[in-house]
Amino acid sequence: MSSDPRAPRLAVLIDADNASARIVAGLFEEIAKIGEASVRRIYGDFSGTHLRGWADVLSTYAIMPHQNFAYTAGKNASDIALVIDAMDLLHSGRFDGFCLVSSDSDFTRLAARIREQGVDVYGFGEQKTPESFRQACRRFIYTENLLPQATTPDASGPADPRPGAAVRPVRIAVPLIRTAISQLDDEGGWVSLSGVGQRLAILASDFDPRTFGFAKLSTLVAETGAFEVRQLEGRQLQIRAKPAAAKPGAKA
């Protein structure tokens, strides 16, 4: 009998009106890093042509479409259906986590309610997604980072993102990384890079090196120029913040 632990069982619920079919390959690759996508459902009105992109990939990725006709303008039956299904799946007790794919802040309360039940929520949406929804999730992944060619394979430098995948300046990451180090510091300033990565995920649910144009946290850290990096035996990487530069005229 195998002693390997079972991968977390995930329910993937996609809001077709607020997610592009172009992310589908990257989406399920990212979800595979978290666990097993046991349920794959997508919600929208597939009777028209505006969701043709999703209709073309449903069978390839074994996504179950849930048709919701838009009988009344301004009323989103798809959102309601998604929420109802999410609650049914939650109370079944069969899932370790939910993946909510949408940029719509209307799902903020749903994400919060699922987490109140002690179940993890992973959000997937565009960078325009309101902060309320991003922070309601345990982790939030920007879908711009899931587009093909979003990051360079060798991670040796900034990515060449596709149009729409806005890359943030690396300086924005520095204060957050410093905060993570300060919360872990117990060896003269040196902390493990993996520990920093875990702390960053707690400090900011949407932190991702790819948002700054790098595939790896280590490359992002090196690019900032604000941290020292050393490698221990066993290839473990450690980092610490460089001393702040003295201001002109300051006393020694």
CSV table of C-alpha atoms in Angstrom, one decimal:
chain,number,residue,atom,x,y,z
A,1,MET,CA,0.0,0.0,0.0
A,2,SER,CA,1.4,3.4,-1.0
A,3,SER,CA,2.4,5.7,1.9
A,4,ASP,CA,2.2,8.8,-0.3
A,5,PRO,CA,-0.4,11.3,1.1
A,6,ARG,CA,-3.4,11.9,-1.0
A,7,ALA,CA,-3.2,15.2,-3.0
A,8,PRO,CA,-5.7,17.8,-1.8
A,9,ARG,CA,-9.0,17.4,-3.5
A,10,LEU,CA,-10.1,20.7,-5.2
A,11,ALA,CA,-13.3,22.1,-6.7
A,12,VAL,CA,-12.6,24.4,-9.6
A,13,LEU,CA,-15.4,26.8,-10.3
A,14,ILE,CA,-15.0,29.2,-13.3
A,15,ASP,CA,-17.0,32.3,-14.0
A,16,ALA,CA,-16.8,32.3,-17.8
A,17,ASP,CA,-18.0,35.9,-18.1
A,18,ASN,CA,-15.0,37.1,-16.0
A,19,ALA,CA,-12.2,34.8,-17.2
A,20,SER,CA,-10.5,34.4,-20.5
A,21,ALA,CA,-10.2,31.0,-22.1
A,22,ARG,CA,-6.6,31.9,-23.0
A,23,ILE,CA,-5.5,31.1,-19.5
A,24,VAL,CA,-6.9,27.5,-19.5
A,25,ALA,CA,-3.6,25.7,-19.9
A,26,GLY,CA,-1.7,27.8,-17.4
A,27,LEU,CA,-4.7,27.6,-15.0
A,28,PHE,CA,-4.7,23.9,-14.7
A,29,GLU,CA,-0.9,23.7,-14.6
A,30,GLU,CA,-1.1,26.1,-11.6
A,31,ILE,CA,-3.9,24.2,-9.9
A,32,ALA,CA,-1.9,20.9,-10.3
A,33,LYS,CA,0.8,22.5,-8.0
A,34,ILE,CA,-1.9,22.8,-5.3
A,35,GLY,CA,-3.8,19.5,-5.6
A,36,GLU,CA,-6.2,17.5,-7.7
A,37,ALA,CA,-8.9,19.3,-9.7
A,38,SER,CA,-11.6,16.7,-8.8
A,39,VAL,CA,-14.5,18.9,-9.9
A,40,ARG,CA,-14.2,21.3,-12.9
A,41,ARG,CA,-17.2,23.4,-13.6
A,42,ILE,CA,-17.8,26.5,-15.6
A,43,TYR,CA,-20.8,28.9,-15.5
A,44,GLY,CA,-22.1,31.1,-18.3
A,45,ASP,CA,-24.5,31.6,-21.2
A,46,PHE,CA,-23.0,29.4,-23.9
A,47,SER,CA,-26.0,29.9,-26.3
A,48,GLY,CA,-24.3,32.9,-27.8
A,49,THR,CA,-20.9,33.4,-29.4
A,50,HIS,CA,-19.0,35.5,-26.8
A,51,LEU,CA,-18.0,32.4,-24.8
A,52,ARG,CA,-16.9,30.5,-27.9
A,53,GLY,CA,-13.3,30.5,-26.6
A,54,TRP,CA,-14.3,28.5,-23.6
A,55,ALA,CA,-16.7,26.2,-25.5
A,56,ASP,CA,-13.7,25.1,-27.7
A,57,VAL,CA,-11.6,23.9,-24.8
A,58,LEU,CA,-14.2,22.3,-22.5
A,59,SER,CA,-13.7,18.8,-23.6
A,60,THR,CA,-9.9,19.1,-23.7
A,61,TYR,CA,-9.8,20.0,-20.0
A,62,ALA,CA,-12.8,17.9,-18.9
A,63,ILE,CA,-14.7,21.0,-17.7
A,64,MET,CA,-18.4,20.6,-17.1
A,65,PRO,CA,-20.4,23.5,-18.5
A,66,HIS,CA,-23.4,24.8,-16.6
A,67,GLN,CA,-25.6,26.7,-19.0
A,68,ASN,CA,-27.4,29.7,-17.5
A,69,PHE,CA,-29.5,31.8,-19.9
A,70,ALA,CA,-29.4,35.5,-19.4
A,71,TYR,CA,-33.2,36.1,-19.4
A,72,THR,CA,-32.9,39.5,-17.8
A,73,ALA,CA,-30.3,42.2,-18.6
A,74,GLY,CA,-28.2,43.1,-15.6
A,75,LYS,CA,-29.1,39.9,-13.7
A,76,ASN,CA,-26.3,37.4,-13.6
A,77,ALA,CA,-27.8,33.9,-13.2
A,78,SER,CA,-24.3,32.4,-13.6
A,79,ASP,CA,-23.0,34.0,-10.4
A,80,ILE,CA,-26.0,32.7,-8.5
A,81,ALA,CA,-25.6,29.2,-9.8
A,82,LEU,CA,-21.9,29.2,-9.0
A,83,VAL,CA,-22.5,30.2,-5.4
A,84,ILE,CA,-25.3,27.6,-4.9
A,85,ASP,CA,-23.0,24.9,-6.3
A,86,ALA,CA,-20.1,26.1,-4.2
A,87,MET,CA,-22.2,25.8,-1.0
A,88,ASP,CA,-23.5,22.4,-1.9
A,89,LEU,CA,-19.9,21.1,-2.6
A,90,LEU,CA,-18.7,22.8,0.7
A,91,HIS,CA,-21.3,21.0,2.8
A,92,SER,CA,-20.5,17.7,1.2
A,93,GLY,CA,-17.3,17.7,3.1
A,94,ARG,CA,-15.4,16.1,0.2
A,95,PHE,CA,-13.1,18.9,-0.7
A,96,ASP,CA,-9.9,20.3,0.8
A,97,GLY,CA,-10.0,23.5,-1.2
A,98,PHE,CA,-11.8,25.6,-3.8
A,99,CYS,CA,-10.4,27.4,-6.8
A,100,LEU,CA,-12.6,30.4,-7.7
A,101,VAL,CA,-11.7,31.7,-11.2
A,102,SER,CA,-13.1,35.2,-11.6
A,103,SER,CA,-12.2,38.9,-11.3
A,104,ASP,CA,-15.6,39.8,-9.8
A,105,SER,CA,-15.7,41.1,-6.3
A,106,ASP,CA,-19.1,39.7,-5.9
A,107,PHE,CA,-17.4,36.4,-4.8
A,108,THR,CA,-15.7,38.0,-1.8
A,109,ARG,CA,-18.4,36.8,0.6
A,110,LEU,CA,-18.4,33.3,-0.9
A,111,ALA,CA,-14.6,33.1,-0.4
A,112,ALA,CA,-14.8,34.3,3.1
A,113,ARG,CA,-17.7,31.9,4.0
A,114,ILE,CA,-15.7,28.9,2.6
A,115,ARG,CA,-12.7,29.9,4.7
A,116,GLU,CA,-14.9,30.2,7.8
A,117,GLN,CA,-15.5,26.5,7.3
A,118,GLY,CA,-11.8,25.8,7.5
A,119,VAL,CA,-11.4,25.1,3.8
A,120,ASP,CA,-8.8,26.9,1.7
A,121,VAL,CA,-9.7,29.2,-1.2
A,122,TYR,CA,-7.4,29.9,-4.1
A,123,GLY,CA,-8.5,32.8,-6.3
A,124,PHE,CA,-7.6,33.4,-9.9
A,125,GLY,CA,-8.3,36.7,-11.6
A,126,GLU,CA,-6.8,39.7,-13.4
A,127,GLN,CA,-4.8,42.4,-11.7
A,128,LYS,CA,-7.8,44.6,-11.8
A,129,THR,CA,-9.6,42.3,-9.3
A,130,PRO,CA,-10.7,44.3,-6.2
A,131,GLU,CA,-8.6,43.9,-3.1
A,132,SER,CA,-11.6,42.6,-1.1
A,133,PHE,CA,-11.8,39.4,-3.2
A,134,ARG,CA,-8.0,39.0,-3.3
A,135,GLN,CA,-7.6,39.2,0.5
A,136,ALA,CA,-10.5,36.9,1.1
A,137,CYS,CA,-8.6,34.1,-0.5
A,138,ARG,CA,-5.7,32.2,1.1
A,139,ARG,CA,-3.8,32.8,-2.1
A,140,PHE,CA,-4.6,34.8,-5.2
A,141,ILE,CA,-2.9,34.2,-8.6
A,142,TYR,CA,-3.1,36.8,-11.3
A,143,THR,CA,-4.3,35.3,-14.5
A,144,GLU,CA,-1.9,37.5,-16.5
A,145,ASN,CA,0.8,35.3,-15.1
A,146,LEU,CA,-0.8,32.2,-16.6
A,147,LEU,CA,-0.8,33.4,-20.2
A,148,PRO,CA,1.5,31.6,-22.6
A,149,GLN,CA,5.1,33.0,-22.6
A,150,ALA,CA,4.3,35.0,-19.5
A,151,THR,CA,7.8,34.3,-18.0
A,152,THR,CA,11.2,33.4,-19.4
A,153,PRO,CA,12.1,29.7,-19.2
A,154,ASP,CA,15.5,30.2,-17.7
A,155,ALA,CA,14.4,32.9,-15.3
A,156,SER,CA,17.7,34.7,-15.9
A,157,GLY,CA,16.1,38.1,-16.3
A,158,PRO,CA,12.8,40.0,-16.6
A,159,ALA,CA,10.1,38.3,-18.5
A,160,ASP,CA,8.8,39.4,-21.9
A,161,PRO,CA,5.1,39.4,-21.0
A,162,ARG,CA,2.3,39.3,-23.5
A,163,PRO,CA,0.2,42.5,-23.9
A,164,GLY,CA,-1.9,43.0,-20.8
A,165,ALA,CA,0.5,41.3,-18.4
A,166,ALA,CA,1.6,44.4,-16.7
A,167,VAL,CA,4.9,43.9,-14.9
A,168,ARG,CA,5.4,45.8,-11.6
A,169,PRO,CA,8.7,47.5,-10.7
A,170,VAL,CA,10.9,45.3,-8.5
A,171,ARG,CA,11.2,48.1,-5.9
A,172,ILE,CA,7.6,47.5,-4.9
A,173,ALA,CA,8.6,44.1,-3.6
A,174,VAL,CA,11.5,45.3,-1.4
A,175,PRO,CA,9.4,46.5,1.7
A,176,LEU,CA,7.4,43.3,1.7
A,177,ILE,CA,10.4,41.1,1.5
A,178,ARG,CA,12.1,43.1,4.3
A,179,THR,CA,9.0,42.6,6.5
A,180,ALA,CA,9.1,38.9,5.9
A,181,ILE,CA,12.7,38.7,6.9
A,182,SER,CA,12.2,40.8,10.0
A,183,GLN,CA,9.4,38.4,11.1
A,184,LEU,CA,11.7,35.4,10.7
A,185,ASP,CA,15.1,36.8,11.7
A,186,ASP,CA,16.8,34.6,14.4
A,187,GLU,CA,20.3,34.1,13.0
A,188,GLY,CA,21.9,37.5,12.7
A,189,GLY,CA,19.7,38.6,9.8
A,190,TRP,CA,20.1,35.4,7.7
A,191,VAL,CA,16.8,33.5,6.9
A,192,SER,CA,16.0,30.8,4.5
A,193,LEU,CA,14.6,31.8,1.2
A,194,SER,CA,11.9,29.1,1.3
A,195,GLY,CA,10.8,30.5,4.7
A,196,VAL,CA,10.6,34.0,3.2
A,197,GLY,CA,8.4,32.7,0.4
A,198,GLN,CA,6.0,31.0,2.9
A,199,ARG,CA,5.9,34.2,4.9
A,200,LEU,CA,5.2,36.4,1.8
A,201,ALA,CA,2.2,34.2,1.0
A,202,ILE,CA,0.8,35.0,4.4
A,203,LEU,CA,1.6,38.7,4.3
A,204,ALA,CA,0.1,39.2,0.8
A,205,SER,CA,-2.2,36.6,-0.8
A,206,ASP,CA,-1.4,37.9,-4.3
A,207,PHE,CA,2.4,38.0,-4.0
A,208,ASP,CA,4.0,36.3,-7.0
A,209,PRO,CA,7.5,36.8,-8.5
A,210,ARG,CA,5.9,36.5,-11.9
A,211,THR,CA,4.1,39.7,-11.3
A,212,PHE,CA,7.5,41.4,-11.3
A,213,GLY,CA,8.7,39.6,-14.4
A,214,PHE,CA,10.6,36.7,-12.8
A,215,ALA,CA,9.8,33.0,-12.6
A,216,LYS,CA,11.6,32.5,-9.3
A,217,LEU,CA,11.7,34.3,-6.0
A,218,SER,CA,15.5,34.0,-5.8
A,219,THR,CA,15.9,35.8,-9.1
A,220,LEU,CA,13.6,38.6,-8.0
A,221,VAL,CA,15.5,39.0,-4.7
A,222,ALA,CA,18.8,39.2,-6.5
A,223,GLU,CA,17.4,41.8,-9.0
A,224,THR,CA,16.3,44.2,-6.3
A,225,GLY,CA,19.9,44.7,-5.1
A,226,ALA,CA,18.6,45.2,-1.6
A,227,PHE,CA,19.5,41.8,-0.2
A,228,GLU,CA,22.5,39.5,0.3
A,229,VAL,CA,22.2,35.9,-0.8
A,230,ARG,CA,24.3,32.9,0.3
A,231,GLN,CA,24.1,29.2,-0.4
A,232,LEU,CA,24.7,26.6,2.3
A,233,GLU,CA,25.6,23.0,2.0
A,234,GLY,CA,22.7,21.1,0.6
A,235,ARG,CA,22.0,24.0,-1.8
A,236,GLN,CA,19.8,25.8,0.7
A,237,LEU,CA,19.6,29.5,0.0
A,238,GLN,CA,19.6,32.2,2.7
A,239,ILE,CA,19.1,35.9,2.4
A,240,ARG,CA,19.3,39.0,4.6
A,241,ALA,CA,18.7,42.6,4.1
A,242,LYS,CA,21.6,44.9,3.3
A,243,PRO,CA,22.2,47.7,5.7
A,244,ALA,CA,20.4,50.9,4.8
A,245,ALA,CA,22.6,53.5,3.2
A,246,ALA,CA,23.6,56.2,5.6
A,247,LYS,CA,22.1,59.6,4.9
A,248,PRO,CA,24.5,62.4,3.9
A,249,GLY,CA,25.7,64.3,6.9
A,250,ALA,CA,24.7,61.6,9.4
A,251,LYS,CA,27.0,60.9,12.3
A,252,ALA,CA,29.0,57.7,12.4
